Coordinates of C-alpha atoms and ligand atoms in Angstrom, one line a residue:
M1115 CA 46.5 -17.8 -13.5
S1116 CA 43.3 -20.0 -12.4
A1117 CA 41.3 -21.8 -14.9
A1118 CA 38.5 -19.3 -14.9
Q1119 CA 41.1 -16.9 -16.0
T1120 CA 42.5 -18.9 -18.7
H1121 CA 39.2 -19.6 -20.1
T1122 CA 38.4 -19.0 -24.3
S1123 CA 34.6 -18.2 -25.0
K1124 CA 32.9 -18.1 -28.1
Y1125 CA 30.5 -15.9 -29.6
D1126 CA 29.4 -14.3 -33.0
I1127 CA 30.5 -10.4 -31.8
V1128 CA 32.5 -9.9 -28.9
I1129 CA 31.8 -5.6 -28.1
V1130 CA 34.6 -3.5 -26.3
G1131 CA 33.4 -1.0 -24.2
A1132 CA 30.3 -0.3 -22.2
G1133 CA 29.3 4.0 -22.7
F1134 CA 26.2 4.7 -24.6
A1135 CA 27.7 3.1 -27.7
G1136 CA 28.7 -0.5 -26.4
L1137 CA 25.0 -0.7 -24.6
Y1138 CA 23.2 0.1 -27.6
A1139 CA 25.0 -1.7 -29.9
L1140 CA 24.4 -4.9 -27.5
Y1141 CA 20.6 -4.6 -27.0
R1142 CA 20.4 -4.1 -31.3
F1143 CA 22.8 -7.5 -31.7
R1144 CA 21.0 -9.3 -29.1
N1145 CA 17.7 -8.7 -30.3
E1146 CA 18.4 -9.9 -34.3
G1147 CA 20.2 -12.9 -32.1
Y1148 CA 23.3 -12.9 -32.4
R1149 CA 25.9 -14.1 -29.2
V1150 CA 27.1 -11.4 -28.0
K1151 CA 29.7 -10.7 -25.0
V1152 CA 30.6 -6.9 -23.8
I1153 CA 34.0 -6.2 -22.4
E1154 CA 34.1 -3.6 -20.2
A1155 CA 37.5 -2.2 -18.3
G1156 CA 35.4 0.1 -16.0
N1157 CA 33.2 -1.8 -13.0
G1158 CA 29.9 0.2 -14.2
V1159 CA 28.5 0.8 -17.6
G1160 CA 28.3 4.2 -19.0
G1161 CA 31.6 5.2 -20.0
T1162 CA 32.0 8.4 -20.1
W1163 CA 29.6 9.3 -18.0
F1164 CA 31.0 6.4 -15.7
W1165 CA 35.0 7.8 -15.6
N1166 CA 34.2 11.5 -15.1
R1167 CA 32.4 12.4 -12.2
Y1168 CA 34.3 15.2 -11.4
P1169 CA 32.2 18.6 -9.4
G1170 CA 30.6 20.7 -12.3
A1171 CA 31.1 17.8 -14.9
R1172 CA 27.6 17.5 -17.1
C1173 CA 26.8 17.3 -21.0
D1174 CA 26.8 20.5 -22.9
V1175 CA 24.1 18.6 -25.6
E1176 CA 20.7 19.3 -24.1
S1177 CA 19.4 16.5 -21.8
M1178 CA 16.2 16.1 -24.0
Q1179 CA 18.8 15.2 -26.4
Y1180 CA 21.8 13.8 -25.2
S1181 CA 19.9 10.6 -24.6
Y1182 CA 18.9 7.3 -26.6
S1183 CA 16.1 7.4 -29.3
F1184 CA 16.2 4.1 -30.1
S1185 CA 13.5 3.1 -27.5
D1186 CA 10.4 5.1 -27.3
E1187 CA 9.6 3.8 -24.2
V1188 CA 12.6 5.0 -22.5
Q1189 CA 12.2 8.6 -24.3
Q1190 CA 8.6 8.7 -22.3
E1191 CA 9.9 7.1 -19.0
W1192 CA 12.8 9.2 -18.2
S1193 CA 12.2 12.7 -16.9
W1194 CA 15.6 14.8 -17.2
S1195 CA 15.9 17.6 -14.4
E1196 CA 17.6 20.3 -15.9
R1197 CA 18.6 21.7 -19.6
Y1198 CA 22.0 20.6 -19.4
A1199 CA 21.5 17.0 -16.8
P1200 CA 24.6 16.5 -14.3
Q1201 CA 27.3 13.9 -14.6
G1202 CA 25.5 11.2 -11.6
E1203 CA 21.7 11.6 -13.3
I1204 CA 23.1 10.7 -16.8
L1205 CA 25.4 7.4 -15.4
E1206 CA 21.9 6.7 -13.6
Y1207 CA 20.2 7.3 -17.1
V1208 CA 22.6 4.6 -18.8
N1209 CA 21.9 2.2 -15.7
F1210 CA 17.9 2.4 -16.1
V1211 CA 18.7 1.6 -19.7
A1212 CA 20.9 -1.0 -19.1
D1213 CA 18.8 -2.7 -16.1
K1214 CA 15.7 -2.0 -18.3
F1215 CA 17.1 -4.4 -21.1
D1216 CA 19.0 -6.6 -18.9
L1217 CA 22.1 -5.3 -20.4
K1218 CA 24.3 -6.1 -17.9
K1219 CA 24.1 -9.9 -17.9
D1220 CA 26.1 -9.9 -20.9
I1221 CA 29.2 -7.7 -19.9
Q1222 CA 32.2 -8.8 -18.4
F1223 CA 33.4 -5.7 -15.8
N1224 CA 36.8 -5.3 -14.7
T1225 CA 38.3 -6.2 -17.7
R1226 CA 40.6 -4.6 -19.9
V1227 CA 41.1 -5.7 -23.9
N1228 CA 44.5 -5.0 -24.1
T1229 CA 45.2 -8.0 -27.4
A1230 CA 42.9 -8.0 -30.2
V1231 CA 44.4 -10.9 -33.0
F1232 CA 42.7 -11.5 -36.2
D1233 CA 42.8 -15.6 -37.0
E1234 CA 42.9 -15.5 -40.7
A1235 CA 42.7 -19.5 -41.4
A1236 CA 39.5 -19.5 -39.0
G1237 CA 38.4 -16.1 -39.5
L1238 CA 37.9 -15.4 -36.5
W1239 CA 39.1 -12.5 -33.8
E1240 CA 41.3 -13.8 -30.7
I1241 CA 40.1 -10.9 -28.4
G1242 CA 42.8 -10.7 -25.3
C1243 CA 42.5 -9.5 -21.8
E1244 CA 44.8 -8.0 -19.2
T1245 CA 42.8 -11.4 -16.7
G1246 CA 44.4 -13.5 -19.1
E1247 CA 40.9 -14.6 -20.5
T1248 CA 40.4 -15.0 -24.0
F1249 CA 37.2 -14.3 -26.0
V1250 CA 36.7 -15.6 -30.2
A1251 CA 34.2 -14.1 -32.6
K1252 CA 33.8 -13.9 -35.7
Y1253 CA 33.0 -10.1 -35.1
C1254 CA 34.7 -7.1 -33.1
L1255 CA 33.3 -4.0 -32.2
M1256 CA 35.7 -1.6 -31.2
A1257 CA 33.4 0.8 -28.9
T1258 CA 35.9 2.3 -27.2
G1259 CA 35.2 6.0 -27.1
C1260 CA 36.4 8.8 -28.2
L1261 CA 37.6 10.4 -24.9
S1262 CA 38.3 7.4 -22.9
V1263 CA 41.9 7.9 -22.5
P1264 CA 43.4 10.3 -20.4
M1265 CA 46.3 11.7 -21.9
S1266 CA 49.5 11.7 -19.4
P1267 CA 51.0 15.3 -19.3
K1268 CA 54.4 16.0 -19.3
L1269 CA 54.6 17.4 -15.4
D1270 CA 58.2 17.1 -14.3
G1271 CA 58.0 16.0 -10.4
I1272 CA 54.3 14.9 -10.5
E1273 CA 54.9 11.8 -8.7
R1274 CA 56.6 14.0 -5.4
F1275 CA 53.4 15.8 -4.7
K1276 CA 52.6 14.5 -1.3
G1277 CA 48.8 16.4 -1.6
E1278 CA 45.8 14.5 -2.8
L1279 CA 45.9 14.5 -6.7
Y1280 CA 43.3 14.0 -9.1
R1281 CA 42.4 13.6 -12.5
T1282 CA 39.3 14.4 -14.1
S1283 CA 38.7 12.1 -16.4
S1284 CA 38.8 9.4 -14.1
W1285 CA 37.7 10.9 -10.6
P1286 CA 37.0 8.7 -7.6
D1287 CA 33.8 7.0 -6.6
K1288 CA 33.9 8.9 -3.1
P1289 CA 33.3 12.8 -2.0
V1290 CA 35.9 14.6 -1.6
S1291 CA 36.0 17.6 0.4
F1292 CA 37.8 20.7 -0.6
E1293 CA 36.8 22.4 2.4
G1294 CA 39.5 24.6 3.7
K1295 CA 41.9 23.4 1.3
R1296 CA 44.5 25.4 -0.9
V1297 CA 43.5 23.4 -4.3
G1298 CA 45.5 23.8 -7.9
L1299 CA 43.5 23.3 -11.2
I1300 CA 46.0 22.6 -14.6
G1301 CA 43.9 22.3 -17.4
T1302 CA 41.5 24.7 -18.5
G1303 CA 39.2 22.7 -21.3
S1304 CA 35.8 22.1 -20.9
S1305 CA 36.8 19.5 -18.3
G1306 CA 38.6 22.4 -16.1
I1307 CA 36.2 25.3 -17.2
Q1308 CA 32.6 22.8 -15.5
A1309 CA 34.8 22.2 -12.5
T1310 CA 36.3 25.5 -11.8
P1311 CA 33.2 27.3 -10.3
R1312 CA 32.5 24.6 -8.2
L1313 CA 35.6 24.3 -7.1
A1314 CA 36.0 27.7 -6.5
A1315 CA 32.8 27.3 -4.1
A1316 CA 34.2 25.0 -2.5
A1317 CA 37.8 24.9 -1.8
D1318 CA 39.4 27.9 0.9
H1319 CA 41.8 29.1 -2.4
L1320 CA 41.5 27.6 -5.9
Y1321 CA 44.7 28.2 -8.2
V1322 CA 43.9 27.6 -12.1
F1323 CA 46.9 26.9 -13.9
Q1324 CA 46.1 28.5 -17.5
R1325 CA 48.3 27.2 -20.3
T1326 CA 45.9 27.8 -23.0
P1327 CA 42.5 30.2 -22.3
N1328 CA 39.9 28.6 -24.5
Y1329 CA 36.5 30.5 -25.7
S1330 CA 33.7 29.6 -23.4
I1331 CA 29.9 30.2 -24.1
P1332 CA 27.5 30.2 -20.8
A1333 CA 25.4 26.9 -20.5
H1334 CA 22.1 29.2 -19.0
N1335 CA 21.7 26.2 -17.5
H1336 CA 18.2 25.8 -16.0
E1337 CA 15.6 22.9 -14.4
L1338 CA 12.9 21.5 -16.8
D1339 CA 9.8 22.0 -16.6
D1340 CA 7.0 19.6 -16.6
D1341 CA 5.2 21.4 -19.5
Y1342 CA 8.5 21.9 -21.6
Q1343 CA 9.4 18.3 -21.4
H1344 CA 5.7 16.9 -21.8
D1345 CA 6.2 18.6 -25.4
W1346 CA 9.7 17.1 -26.3
K1347 CA 8.1 13.8 -25.7
S1348 CA 4.9 13.9 -27.6
H1349 CA 7.2 15.4 -30.4
Y1350 CA 10.4 13.1 -30.2
P1351 CA 9.7 10.7 -33.5
E1352 CA 9.7 14.3 -35.6
R1353 CA 11.9 16.4 -33.5
R1354 CA 14.7 13.0 -33.7
A1355 CA 14.4 12.7 -37.4
L1356 CA 14.5 16.0 -37.9
A1357 CA 17.9 16.2 -35.8
K1358 CA 19.0 13.5 -38.1
Q1359 CA 18.9 16.1 -41.1
T1360 CA 21.1 18.6 -39.4
R1361 CA 25.0 18.9 -39.6
N1362 CA 25.3 18.1 -35.5
N1363 CA 22.3 15.9 -35.1
T1364 CA 21.2 18.3 -32.9
L1365 CA 18.3 20.6 -33.6
N1366 CA 19.7 24.3 -32.1
A1367 CA 17.9 26.1 -34.7
A1368 CA 21.5 26.5 -37.2
G1369 CA 21.3 29.6 -39.1
E1370 CA 20.9 29.6 -42.5
G1371 CA 22.8 31.4 -44.0
P1372 CA 26.7 32.6 -44.4
G1373 CA 27.7 35.5 -42.3
E1374 CA 30.2 36.9 -44.6
G1375 CA 27.4 38.8 -46.4
L1376 CA 26.1 40.9 -43.6
S1377 CA 26.6 44.1 -41.6
W1378 CA 28.2 43.9 -38.5
D1379 CA 25.5 45.1 -36.9
E1380 CA 23.8 41.9 -38.2
R1381 CA 26.2 39.6 -37.3
E1382 CA 26.1 41.1 -33.4
A1383 CA 22.5 41.2 -33.2
V1384 CA 23.1 36.8 -33.9
F1385 CA 25.6 36.3 -32.3
E1386 CA 24.2 38.4 -28.7
E1387 CA 21.2 36.3 -29.3
R1388 CA 23.1 33.1 -29.2
W1389 CA 25.1 33.9 -26.6
Q1390 CA 21.6 34.7 -24.5
F1391 CA 20.2 31.6 -25.7
G1392 CA 23.7 30.0 -24.6
G1393 CA 25.3 26.5 -25.5
L1394 CA 26.9 25.5 -28.5
G1395 CA 24.3 26.8 -30.6
F1396 CA 26.6 29.6 -30.6
M1397 CA 28.6 28.2 -33.1
Y1398 CA 26.4 27.4 -35.8
G1399 CA 24.7 30.9 -36.0
F1400 CA 25.9 31.2 -39.6
T1401 CA 27.1 28.8 -41.9
D1402 CA 30.6 30.0 -42.3
M1403 CA 31.3 30.2 -38.7
T1404 CA 35.0 28.0 -39.5
S1405 CA 34.9 29.1 -42.8
S1406 CA 34.9 32.6 -43.2
K1407 CA 38.0 34.4 -41.1
V1408 CA 35.7 38.0 -41.6
V1409 CA 32.9 35.7 -39.5
N1410 CA 35.4 34.0 -37.5
D1411 CA 37.6 36.8 -36.6
H1412 CA 33.7 38.4 -35.4
A1413 CA 32.5 35.6 -33.1
S1414 CA 36.2 35.3 -31.8
D1415 CA 36.3 39.1 -30.9
F1416 CA 32.4 39.0 -29.6
V1417 CA 33.4 37.0 -26.9
R1418 CA 36.7 38.5 -26.0
R1419 CA 34.6 41.6 -25.2
K1420 CA 32.1 39.4 -23.0
I1421 CA 34.8 38.3 -20.9
D1422 CA 36.1 42.2 -20.8
Q1423 CA 32.4 42.5 -19.0
I1424 CA 32.4 39.7 -17.4
V1425 CA 35.6 39.9 -16.2
K1426 CA 36.7 43.0 -13.1
D1427 CA 40.4 42.7 -13.2
P1428 CA 41.7 44.2 -16.8
E1429 CA 44.7 41.9 -15.9
T1430 CA 42.9 38.7 -15.7
A1431 CA 40.5 39.2 -18.0
A1432 CA 43.4 40.1 -20.8
K1433 CA 44.8 36.4 -19.4
L1434 CA 41.1 35.1 -20.1
K1435 CA 41.0 36.1 -24.1
P1436 CA 42.0 33.2 -26.6
M1437 CA 44.0 35.3 -28.9
H1438 CA 45.9 33.5 -31.1
Y1439 CA 43.3 30.9 -32.5
P1440 CA 40.2 30.5 -34.6
I1441 CA 36.7 30.4 -31.8
G1442 CA 36.3 26.6 -32.8
A1443 CA 39.4 25.4 -33.0
K1444 CA 39.6 24.2 -29.9
R1445 CA 36.5 22.3 -29.0
I1446 CA 34.3 25.5 -27.4
C1447 CA 33.3 25.2 -24.3
V1448 CA 30.0 25.3 -22.6
D1449 CA 29.8 26.9 -18.6
T1450 CA 28.3 28.2 -15.9
D1451 CA 30.0 31.6 -14.4
Y1452 CA 33.4 30.1 -15.4
Y1453 CA 34.3 33.5 -16.5
K1454 CA 32.7 35.8 -13.1
T1455 CA 34.3 32.7 -10.4
F1456 CA 37.8 34.5 -11.1
N1457 CA 36.0 37.9 -9.8
R1458 CA 35.9 35.8 -6.0
E1459 CA 38.5 36.6 -3.7
N1460 CA 39.6 33.2 -3.5
V1461 CA 40.9 32.5 -6.9
T1462 CA 43.7 32.9 -9.0
L1463 CA 44.7 32.7 -12.4
L1464 CA 48.0 31.9 -13.3
D1465 CA 49.2 31.9 -16.5
V1466 CA 51.5 29.0 -17.3
K1467 CA 52.6 29.6 -20.6
A1468 CA 53.7 33.4 -19.5
D1469 CA 55.6 32.0 -16.1
P1470 CA 55.6 28.0 -17.0
I1471 CA 55.2 25.1 -14.5
E1472 CA 59.0 23.7 -14.2
T1473 CA 58.4 21.1 -11.6
V1474 CA 55.8 19.6 -9.3
T1475 CA 57.0 19.5 -6.1
E1476 CA 55.5 17.5 -2.6
A1477 CA 54.0 21.1 -1.5
G1478 CA 52.6 22.3 -4.8
V1479 CA 53.8 23.6 -8.2
K1480 CA 57.0 25.5 -8.9
L1481 CA 56.4 28.0 -11.8
A1482 CA 59.3 29.9 -12.9
S1483 CA 58.5 32.8 -10.6
G1484 CA 58.0 30.7 -7.7
E1485 CA 55.9 27.7 -5.9
I1486 CA 52.7 27.8 -4.9
E1487 CA 51.3 25.4 -2.6
V1488 CA 48.6 23.3 -2.4
D1489 CA 46.8 20.6 -0.8
I1490 CA 44.8 19.0 -3.6
L1491 CA 46.0 18.9 -7.4
I1492 CA 43.9 18.2 -9.8
L1493 CA 44.6 17.8 -13.1
A1494 CA 42.1 18.1 -16.3
T1495 CA 44.5 17.6 -19.0
G1496 CA 42.0 15.7 -21.5
F1497 CA 42.4 12.6 -23.9
D1498 CA 44.0 10.8 -26.1
A1499 CA 41.5 11.6 -28.1
M1500 CA 39.4 9.6 -31.2
T1501 CA 42.6 6.9 -31.6
G1502 CA 43.9 6.5 -28.4
A1503 CA 41.9 3.6 -26.7
L1504 CA 42.4 1.6 -30.7
T1505 CA 46.1 1.9 -30.4
R1506 CA 46.4 1.2 -27.1
I1507 CA 45.0 -2.3 -27.6
N1508 CA 46.3 -2.5 -30.9
P1509 CA 44.3 -4.4 -33.3
V1510 CA 46.6 -7.5 -35.1
G1511 CA 44.7 -8.0 -38.6
R1512 CA 45.8 -9.4 -41.6
G1513 CA 49.1 -10.8 -42.4
G1514 CA 50.2 -9.4 -38.8
Q1515 CA 50.0 -6.0 -39.8
T1516 CA 49.2 -3.8 -36.1
L1517 CA 46.9 -0.5 -36.0
T1518 CA 49.5 1.4 -35.1
E1519 CA 51.7 0.1 -38.8
R1520 CA 48.7 1.0 -41.0
W1521 CA 48.0 4.7 -38.7
E1522 CA 51.8 5.2 -38.9
D1523 CA 50.7 8.7 -40.4
G1524 CA 47.8 8.8 -38.7
P1525 CA 44.2 6.9 -38.8
K1526 CA 43.0 6.3 -42.3
T1527 CA 39.4 4.6 -41.9
Y1528 CA 37.0 4.3 -44.3
L1529 CA 33.7 6.0 -43.1
G1530 CA 35.3 6.1 -39.3
M1531 CA 34.4 2.4 -38.7
A1532 CA 36.1 -0.3 -41.2
I1533 CA 40.0 0.1 -41.7
D1534 CA 41.7 -2.1 -45.0
G1535 CA 43.3 -5.0 -43.5
F1536 CA 41.0 -5.6 -40.6
P1537 CA 38.0 -7.6 -41.5
N1538 CA 35.3 -8.3 -39.2
M1539 CA 36.0 -5.2 -37.3
F1540 CA 33.9 -2.3 -36.7
I1541 CA 34.6 1.3 -34.6
V1542 CA 31.5 3.1 -33.0
T1543 CA 32.5 7.3 -34.7
G1544 CA 35.9 6.2 -34.8
P1545 CA 38.3 9.2 -36.9
G1546 CA 37.3 10.0 -40.3
S1547 CA 33.7 10.1 -39.0
P1548 CA 31.6 13.4 -37.6
S1549 CA 31.4 11.8 -34.2
V1550 CA 32.9 14.6 -31.8
F1551 CA 31.4 17.7 -33.6
T1552 CA 27.7 15.4 -33.2
N1553 CA 25.3 15.0 -30.3
M1554 CA 27.0 11.3 -29.9
V1555 CA 24.2 9.3 -28.9
T1556 CA 22.7 10.0 -31.9
S1557 CA 25.9 9.2 -34.2
V1558 CA 26.4 6.3 -31.6
E1559 CA 23.1 4.7 -32.9
Q1560 CA 23.3 5.4 -36.0
N1561 CA 27.2 3.9 -36.6
V1562 CA 25.7 0.5 -34.4
D1563 CA 22.7 0.2 -36.5
W1564 CA 24.7 0.4 -39.9
V1565 CA 27.1 -1.9 -38.4
A1566 CA 23.8 -4.3 -37.4
D1567 CA 22.5 -4.1 -40.9
C1568 CA 25.4 -4.9 -42.8
M1569 CA 26.1 -7.9 -40.3
N1570 CA 22.4 -9.2 -40.7
R1571 CA 23.2 -8.7 -44.6
L1572 CA 26.7 -10.5 -44.3
E1573 CA 24.8 -13.4 -42.3
T1574 CA 21.6 -14.0 -44.7
E1575 CA 24.1 -14.1 -47.6
G1576 CA 26.6 -16.3 -46.0
V1577 CA 29.6 -14.1 -46.1
Q1578 CA 32.4 -15.1 -43.9
T1579 CA 34.4 -11.8 -44.2
I1580 CA 34.0 -8.1 -45.0
E1581 CA 36.9 -5.7 -45.3
A1582 CA 37.0 -2.0 -46.5
T1583 CA 39.6 -1.8 -49.7
T1584 CA 42.6 0.1 -49.5
E1585 CA 41.5 2.4 -52.0
A1586 CA 38.2 3.0 -50.2
V1587 CA 40.0 4.1 -47.2
D1588 CA 42.6 5.7 -48.8
D1589 CA 39.9 7.8 -51.1
W1590 CA 37.9 9.0 -47.8
T1591 CA 41.2 9.8 -45.7
V1592 CA 41.5 12.5 -48.7
K1593 CA 38.1 13.6 -48.5
V1594 CA 37.9 14.0 -44.5
G1595 CA 41.2 15.8 -44.9
E1596 CA 40.2 18.3 -48.0
L1597 CA 36.8 19.6 -45.8
A1598 CA 39.2 20.4 -42.8
E1599 CA 41.8 22.2 -44.8
N1600 CA 38.6 24.3 -46.5
T1601 CA 38.5 25.4 -42.6
L1602 CA 40.0 27.5 -40.1
L1603 CA 40.0 24.4 -37.9
T1604 CA 43.1 23.3 -39.1
G1605 CA 45.6 26.2 -39.2
L1606 CA 48.4 28.3 -37.7
G1607 CA 46.9 28.0 -33.6
S1608 CA 45.0 25.0 -33.8
N1609 CA 46.6 22.7 -32.1
S1610 CA 43.4 21.0 -30.2
W1611 CA 43.4 17.6 -30.0
Y1612 CA 41.4 17.6 -32.6
V1613 CA 44.6 17.2 -35.0
G1614 CA 46.1 15.2 -32.0
A1615 CA 48.3 17.9 -31.0
N1616 CA 48.3 17.6 -27.1
I1617 CA 50.2 13.9 -27.7
E1618 CA 53.8 13.9 -28.2
G1619 CA 54.9 12.3 -31.2
K1620 CA 50.9 12.1 -32.6
P1621 CA 50.8 12.0 -35.9
K1622 CA 48.9 15.8 -36.7
V1623 CA 46.2 14.9 -38.9
F1624 CA 42.5 16.3 -38.3
M1625 CA 40.5 13.2 -37.7
A1626 CA 37.0 14.3 -37.6
Y1627 CA 34.7 14.2 -40.8
L1628 CA 33.6 17.7 -41.4
G1629 CA 30.7 17.4 -44.2
G1630 CA 27.7 17.2 -41.3
A1631 CA 26.4 14.5 -39.6
A1632 CA 23.3 14.4 -42.2
T1633 CA 25.5 13.9 -45.6
Y1634 CA 27.7 11.5 -43.7
S1635 CA 24.5 9.1 -42.6
D1636 CA 23.5 9.7 -46.4
I1637 CA 27.0 8.5 -47.3
C1638 CA 26.9 5.4 -45.1
K1639 CA 23.4 5.0 -46.5
S1640 CA 24.4 4.7 -49.8
V1641 CA 27.2 2.2 -49.4
A1642 CA 24.8 -0.3 -47.9
D1643 CA 22.3 0.3 -50.5
D1644 CA 25.7 0.0 -53.6
G1645 CA 26.1 -3.6 -52.0
Y1646 CA 28.8 -2.3 -49.6
A1647 CA 30.3 -0.3 -52.1
G1648 CA 34.3 -0.1 -51.2
F1649 CA 34.2 -3.0 -49.4
R1650 CA 35.4 -6.4 -50.4
L1651 CA 32.8 -9.3 -49.0
V1652 CA 34.5 -13.0 -48.9
S1653 CA 32.2 -15.9 -49.3
P1654 CA 33.6 -19.2 -48.1
A1655 CA 33.7 -20.1 -52.1
D1656 CA 35.4 -17.2 -53.0
A1657 CA 38.2 -17.8 -50.4
Ligands
FAD644 P1 32.4 5.8 -23.7 O1 31.9 6.9 -23.3 O2 34.1 6.4 -24.0 O3 32.7 4.4 -23.3 C1 33.8 3.8 -24.2 C2 34.0 2.5 -23.1 O4 35.0 1.8 -23.2 C3 34.6 3.2 -21.3 O5 33.7 2.6 -20.0 C4 35.9 2.4 -21.6 O6 36.2 1.9 -20.0 C5 36.1 1.2 -22.4 N1 37.2 0.7 -22.9 C6 38.5 1.7 -23.3 N2 39.3 0.9 -24.3 C7 38.9 -0.4 -23.1 C8 40.1 -1.6 -23.2 N3 40.8 -1.8 -24.1 N4 39.2 -2.6 -22.8 C9 37.6 -2.9 -22.0 N5 36.8 -1.6 -21.8 C10 37.4 -0.7 -22.5 N6 29.4 14.1 -26.0 C11 28.1 14.7 -26.6 O7 27.6 14.9 -28.1 N7 27.4 15.7 -25.5 C12 28.0 15.9 -24.6 O8 27.8 16.4 -23.6 C13 29.6 15.3 -23.9 N8 30.0 15.6 -23.0 C14 31.3 15.1 -22.8 C15 31.5 15.1 -21.3 C16 32.6 14.7 -21.3 C17 33.1 14.5 -19.7 C18 33.6 13.3 -21.4 C19 35.2 13.1 -21.6 C20 33.1 13.4 -23.1 C21 31.5 14.4 -23.4 N9 31.2 13.6 -24.8 C22 30.0 14.5 -25.1 C23 32.0 13.0 -25.3 C24 31.4 11.6 -25.2 O9 32.3 10.6 -24.7 C25 29.9 10.5 -25.6 O10 28.8 11.9 -25.9 C26 29.5 9.1 -25.5 O11 29.5 9.1 -24.2 C27 30.6 8.3 -26.2 O12 29.9 7.1 -25.6 P2 30.8 5.7 -25.9 O13 30.3 4.6 -25.8 O14 31.6 5.8 -27.8 O15 32.1 5.9 -25.2
NAP645 P1 41.8 19.2 -23.5 O1 40.1 20.4 -23.7 O2 41.8 18.5 -24.0 O3 41.7 20.4 -22.3 C1 42.8 20.2 -21.6 C2 43.7 21.1 -20.6 O4 44.7 21.2 -20.6 C3 44.3 22.7 -22.2 O5 43.6 23.5 -21.4 C4 45.6 21.7 -21.9 O6 46.5 23.1 -22.3 C5 45.9 21.6 -20.5 N1 47.1 21.1 -20.6 C6 47.5 19.6 -20.7 N2 48.7 19.0 -20.5 C7 49.0 20.5 -20.0 C8 50.4 21.3 -19.3 N3 51.2 19.9 -19.4 N4 50.8 22.0 -18.8 C9 49.7 22.8 -18.7 N5 48.0 22.7 -19.0 C10 48.5 21.4 -19.5 O7 40.2 18.1 -22.4 P2 39.5 18.4 -21.4 O8 38.5 19.5 -21.0 O9 38.9 17.1 -20.9 O10 38.2 18.1 -22.5 C11 38.1 16.9 -23.5 C12 36.9 17.3 -24.6 O11 35.9 16.4 -23.7 C13 36.0 18.3 -24.9 O12 36.9 18.9 -25.4 C14 34.5 18.1 -24.8 O13 34.2 17.1 -26.2 C15 34.9 16.7 -23.9 N6 34.0 17.4 -22.7 C16 33.0 17.7 -22.9 C17 32.3 18.7 -22.0 C18 31.1 19.2 -21.5 O14 30.7 20.2 -21.6 N7 30.1 18.2 -21.8 C19 33.5 18.6 -20.3 C20 34.6 17.9 -20.5 C21 35.0 17.6 -21.8 P3 46.7 23.5 -23.9 O15 45.3 24.1 -24.6 O16 48.1 24.6 -24.2 O17 47.0 22.2 -24.2

């Protein structure tokens, strides 16, 4: 091991991750005068948008909103080309922001953090890396992402496959040619659904291996004209402020009332209007979309009828229709021509629930009914969401307690940002925050701002450690659970990554706060205003 590799460096704060969260945190903390280091496993900034380079990858929150609000200069200077920007453009944007504020000089790339240990005597975090380096800091910010650890699907024989094997979640940074190739795609969540039309257009033949059909809403993506952008840019401050007062940090014309009391025709008209408009706003037509069975059944049936209208072959349409779980119980998808793609001659949909994958072979995928030979196999099989990046580091807190021990029965946090027993460690958009139910760039900014304000106060008052109390963590976790219980998102058939159901052995707990982003933000503010209620603040004199 070289001298450089054993080097220990000391900072005020170490941030793990250089996605939207880590970059904004670096910007904010550095401006406050802290000595900051960001450690990033990849060799560039962007997080999600650095890793997920698969064909068709793009945001499904509109670009004018899925962007930083902290700098008016940035939002005035940058122009988006499409309603939903493609991955490459979002990655360019993130680099533009990083370069504009000279952020890269404080980021160490190609470095994976594998340990984080709290030294109680010194009151410091020791962040260990696979390179052998150690970074020591008073504060540790986990900006490690909700969807940053690919899950390893149980696919017998996968190591035998002799063709090209790709994962959407770590797509190579080089062109992949599909020309004249038979391509197999496993997984029909948002990633698989975005990739399908693009793969079908480029490959000789596309086989889509679908285990569970998903509900997908058309994006109606289009180029953004100058007038539209100009209009947004002239109203950014007030629109951003309004968005922060919504449930999901997005202006998506949320319906203000419940749908249950309306007639079938009235509800149908709202669904049709939202289908024609496109995007995630389909889920916000009524306030009771995920709590009223009547309204949810109607919306689910509406999408199924659309599938019947679009897909010409009735057998294929039947396979594509989600029948056994409510719309929204799995993250809905937003697509461009997904259902239509199954009308192409060169696309075959394989229902691997009815005809299971037995093994991957050297030449392809063997189903119970026989082998499908492919040249390229793509896994769009998802992530160990919300907790995966944190449990892999498995921080060690006070008394030698590990995170996985504390989270044995599922993740427990206070506000999704703090954990009892782990002083001076904060998580950005962690489990127990609204995170994945919102426009995440805005949620990231809210969390980072809250942590920065908190740190400023601690430093001004000479506080040594801040730590959530066990009572606050337990109460918050119960609250998060109760909010989810009152919806249709946790019941039978809701075997989604929201509840960790895609990972064997993961506790089945609904992981996001469903009270809405605006309410959450108000709660965070009142916690701070009350002198960090629910936290224990220790000054050297108390120790
Ligand atoms: P990330 O972007 O995930 O960044 C985390 C970073 O931490 C990564 O770069 C990772 O390499 C690094 N890291 C993790 N662990 C370690 C470690 N141990 N050591 C060193 N580095 C580490 N959200 C929306 O709101 N709208 C969308 O349209 C949208 N589209 C998405 C599309 C895809 C394909 C995916 C996967 C997610 C999407 N999301 C979307 C969610 C998206 O993750 C967030 O919007 C946002 O990018 C999260 O930023 P982040 O910085 O919190 O995390
Ligand atoms: P995902 O939603 O978890 O989907 C994974 C897919 O793989 C599911 O269809 C799953 O089937 C299937 N699968 C897993 N293991 C399998 C196996 N062994 N055999 C067959 N099929 C298997 O993952 P994702 O599509 O990557 O999306 C994750 C999240 O990232 C999204 O929900 C969204 O929040 C975000 N995202 C957003 C966008 C966007 O539009 N902007 C794009 C991509 C991702 P089952 O359902 O049966 O488990």
